[in-house]
Short mmCIF file of C-alpha atoms in Angstrom, two decimals:
data_model
loop_
_atom_site.label_atom_id
_atom_site.label_comp_id
_atom_site.label_asym_id
_atom_site.label_seq_id
_atom_site.Cartn_x
_atom_site.Cartn_y
_atom_site.Cartn_z
CA ARG A 1 0.14 0.02 0.08
CA ARG A 2 1.40 3.36 -1.04
CA ALA A 3 1.58 6.39 1.37
CA LEU A 4 -0.37 9.44 0.43
CA PRO A 5 1.42 12.61 -0.65
CA PRO A 6 2.13 14.91 2.08
CA ARG A 7 -0.42 17.48 0.97
CA GLN A 8 -3.28 14.60 1.10
CA GLN A 9 -1.75 13.40 4.29
CA ARG A 10 -2.31 16.78 5.92
CA SER A 11 -5.80 16.91 4.43
CA ALA A 12 -6.78 13.43 5.93
CA ALA A 13 -5.46 14.61 9.22
CA ALA A 14 -7.50 17.67 9.23
CA ALA A 15 -10.58 15.79 8.30
CA ALA A 16 -10.08 13.33 11.14
CA ALA A 17 -9.73 16.05 13.66
CA ALA A 18 -12.65 17.88 12.38
CA CYS A 19 -16.38 17.78 13.69
CA PRO A 20 -18.98 16.36 11.54
CA GLU A 21 -20.99 18.87 9.13
CA GLY A 22 -23.48 21.14 11.40
CA PHE A 23 -21.23 20.79 14.34
CA TYR A 24 -18.35 22.87 15.91
CA ARG A 25 -15.34 22.01 18.06
CA SER A 26 -16.23 22.67 21.65
CA SER A 27 -13.25 20.74 23.22
CA GLU A 28 -9.47 20.61 22.71
CA ILE A 29 -9.55 16.97 21.77
CA ILE A 30 -12.36 15.48 19.48
CA TRP A 31 -13.05 11.88 20.81
CA HIS A 32 -13.58 9.92 17.36
CA CYS A 33 -14.81 6.40 17.64
CA GLY A 34 -11.74 5.25 15.44
CA GLY A 35 -9.22 6.71 17.74
CA ALA A 36 -6.78 9.57 16.94
CA THR A 37 -3.43 11.03 17.42
CA GLY A 38 -2.80 14.64 17.70
CA SER A 39 -1.95 17.93 19.62
CA ALA A 40 -3.71 20.92 20.81
CA ASP A 41 -2.24 24.22 22.54
CA VAL A 42 -4.24 25.53 25.62
CA LEU A 43 -3.96 28.73 27.80
CA VAL A 44 -3.79 27.71 31.32
CA PRO A 45 -4.59 30.49 33.86
CA ARG A 46 -1.54 30.88 36.42
CA GLY A 47 -2.45 29.97 40.01
CA ASN A 48 -4.82 27.83 41.56
CA GLU A 49 -7.43 27.58 38.88
CA ALA A 50 -7.32 24.42 36.89
CA PHE A 51 -8.00 24.22 33.25
CA GLU A 52 -10.15 21.01 32.60
CA VAL A 53 -9.96 18.61 29.55
CA SER A 54 -13.07 16.14 29.72
CA ILE A 55 -12.14 12.53 28.89
CA PRO A 56 -15.25 10.55 27.94
CA ALA A 57 -16.05 6.93 29.29
CA GLY A 58 -14.88 4.29 26.92
CA VAL A 59 -11.65 5.89 25.62
CA VAL A 60 -9.43 2.86 24.82
CA ASP A 61 -5.60 2.90 25.48
CA LEU A 62 -5.07 6.80 26.17
CA ARG A 63 -1.77 8.55 26.18
CA LEU A 64 -1.75 12.08 26.98
CA ASP A 65 1.19 14.26 27.56
CA ALA A 66 1.50 17.96 28.35
CA THR A 67 4.50 20.21 28.08
CA ALA A 68 5.03 23.94 28.92
CA ALA A 69 7.79 26.45 29.29
CA GLU A 70 7.05 26.67 32.94
CA ARG A 71 6.09 24.23 35.57
CA ILE A 72 2.73 22.59 35.19
CA GLU A 73 0.78 19.76 37.05
CA LEU A 74 -1.77 17.42 36.16
CA ARG A 75 -4.19 15.83 38.18
CA VAL A 76 -7.14 13.41 37.48
CA GLY A 77 -10.27 14.61 39.56
CA SER A 78 -9.09 15.64 42.83
CA ASP A 79 -6.43 12.98 43.13
CA ARG A 80 -2.76 13.47 43.55
CA PRO A 81 -0.71 14.75 40.59
CA VAL A 82 0.01 12.42 37.69
CA GLY A 83 3.21 14.18 36.67
CA GLY A 84 3.49 15.50 33.12
CA GLY A 85 1.54 12.73 31.36
CA LEU A 86 -1.31 10.10 31.69
CA SER A 87 -1.33 6.62 30.27
CA LEU A 88 -4.23 4.40 30.69
CA ARG A 89 -4.54 0.81 29.16
CA GLY A 90 -7.91 -0.32 28.14
CA PRO A 91 -11.04 1.75 28.27
CA THR A 92 -11.81 4.38 30.84
CA PRO A 93 -14.68 3.05 33.08
CA GLN A 94 -16.22 6.50 33.58
CA ARG A 95 -15.87 10.07 32.56
CA LEU A 96 -12.54 11.40 33.83
CA VAL A 97 -11.67 15.19 34.37
CA LEU A 98 -7.89 16.07 33.72
CA GLY A 99 -6.95 19.33 35.60
CA ILE A 100 -3.97 21.29 34.36
CA LEU A 101 -2.44 23.67 36.94
CA ALA A 102 0.21 26.15 35.96
CA GLY A 103 2.67 27.28 38.46
CA GLY A 104 2.43 30.86 39.73
CA GLY A 105 5.92 32.07 38.47
CA THR A 106 6.31 35.71 37.59
CA ARG A 107 8.84 35.45 34.96
CA LYS A 108 6.50 36.53 32.43
CA PRO A 109 3.89 39.38 32.83
CA THR A 110 1.17 37.21 31.01
CA ALA A 111 -1.78 35.88 33.17
CA LYS A 112 -1.71 32.63 31.29
CA VAL A 113 0.67 29.86 30.38
CA LYS A 114 0.78 28.05 27.01
CA VAL A 115 0.67 24.23 27.35
CA ALA A 116 0.96 21.77 24.43
CA LEU A 117 -1.03 18.80 24.80
CA HIS A 118 -0.13 15.65 22.73
CA TYR A 119 -2.58 12.65 22.68
CA ARG A 120 -3.20 9.23 21.29
CA PHE A 121 -6.05 6.80 21.68
CA SER A 122 -7.23 3.70 19.89
CA SER A 123 -10.59 4.05 19.93
CA LEU A 124 -13.92 5.07 21.61
CA ALA A 125 -16.59 2.50 22.71
CA PRO A 126 -19.42 2.58 22.78
CA CYS A 127 -19.34 4.75 19.49
CA PRO A 128 -21.87 7.75 20.04
CA ASP A 129 -23.66 9.35 17.02
CA ASP A 130 -21.89 12.73 17.45
CA PRO A 131 -18.13 12.57 18.74
CA PRO A 132 -17.38 14.00 22.18
CA GLY A 133 -15.86 17.37 21.79
CA CYS A 134 -18.35 18.59 19.20
CA LEU A 135 -21.71 20.38 19.63
CA PRO A 136 -24.50 21.39 17.20
CA PHE A 137 -24.05 24.57 15.54
CA ASP A 138 -26.80 27.15 15.90
CA ARG A 139 -26.29 30.16 13.43
CA GLY A 140 -28.69 32.35 15.45
CA ALA A 141 -26.98 31.61 18.83
CA ALA A 142 -23.63 32.26 17.46
CA SER A 143 -24.74 35.67 15.85
CA ARG A 144 -26.01 36.57 19.12
CA MET A 145 -23.12 35.63 20.93
CA VAL A 146 -20.75 37.54 18.67
CA LEU A 147 -23.18 40.78 18.69
CA ASP A 148 -23.24 40.62 22.60
CA TRP A 149 -19.37 40.49 22.74
CA SER A 150 -18.93 43.30 20.36
CA HIS A 151 -21.45 45.52 22.28
CA ARG A 152 -19.59 44.61 25.70
CA LEU A 153 -16.20 45.64 23.93
CA ARG A 154 -17.44 48.52 22.37
CA ALA A 155 -18.93 49.78 25.86
CA LEU A 156 -15.44 49.41 27.45
CA ARG A 157 -13.41 51.13 24.92
CA ALA A 158 -13.37 54.58 23.44
CA SER A 159 -12.58 53.65 19.86
CA ALA A 160 -12.76 50.55 17.49
CA HIS A 161 -9.03 50.67 17.37
CA GLU A 162 -8.46 50.57 20.99
CA ALA A 163 -11.30 47.86 21.30
CA TRP A 164 -9.51 45.45 18.71
CA ALA A 165 -6.00 46.18 20.44
CA VAL A 166 -7.38 45.06 23.57
CA ALA A 167 -9.07 42.02 22.10
CA CYS A 168 -6.07 40.90 20.08
CA SER A 169 -3.64 41.27 22.96
CA ALA A 170 -6.05 39.09 25.35
CA ALA A 171 -5.96 36.38 22.64
CA GLU A 172 -2.09 36.02 22.72
#
């Protein structure tokens, strides 16, 4: 069997990481029935507030690693830390919550730490109709959210230029 050309490999990987038509990505990881390998960058607040990643019941042979330029800690539920990674053989018996805590270091003035998640799992069973990590897209609700956000931003800033500068710096 011949390998796909690099461009088609990238397209196949993007399609595997995507939600079905009519849905949007609501999580860092989309839990496809046939498994997946991938990575995602998340911004984790410094301090005692954990960033949570939901792992559905039935994820088989999960390996998840997290790396950052600063000290981070992973916890499953309220249990003790699990180091920089999580490795589970067989299916997860129930939904798990992976909490990511970022050290309160003051080397950088930003309020968040960029954490790279690298994950691999072989399958999800039983296979739901819609993959966990995707939610139905509602065009009307999305429009209302964008308008509400725009009105709040405009109310806080004197000009559109200042509002966009603030919005873009918060996204970094």
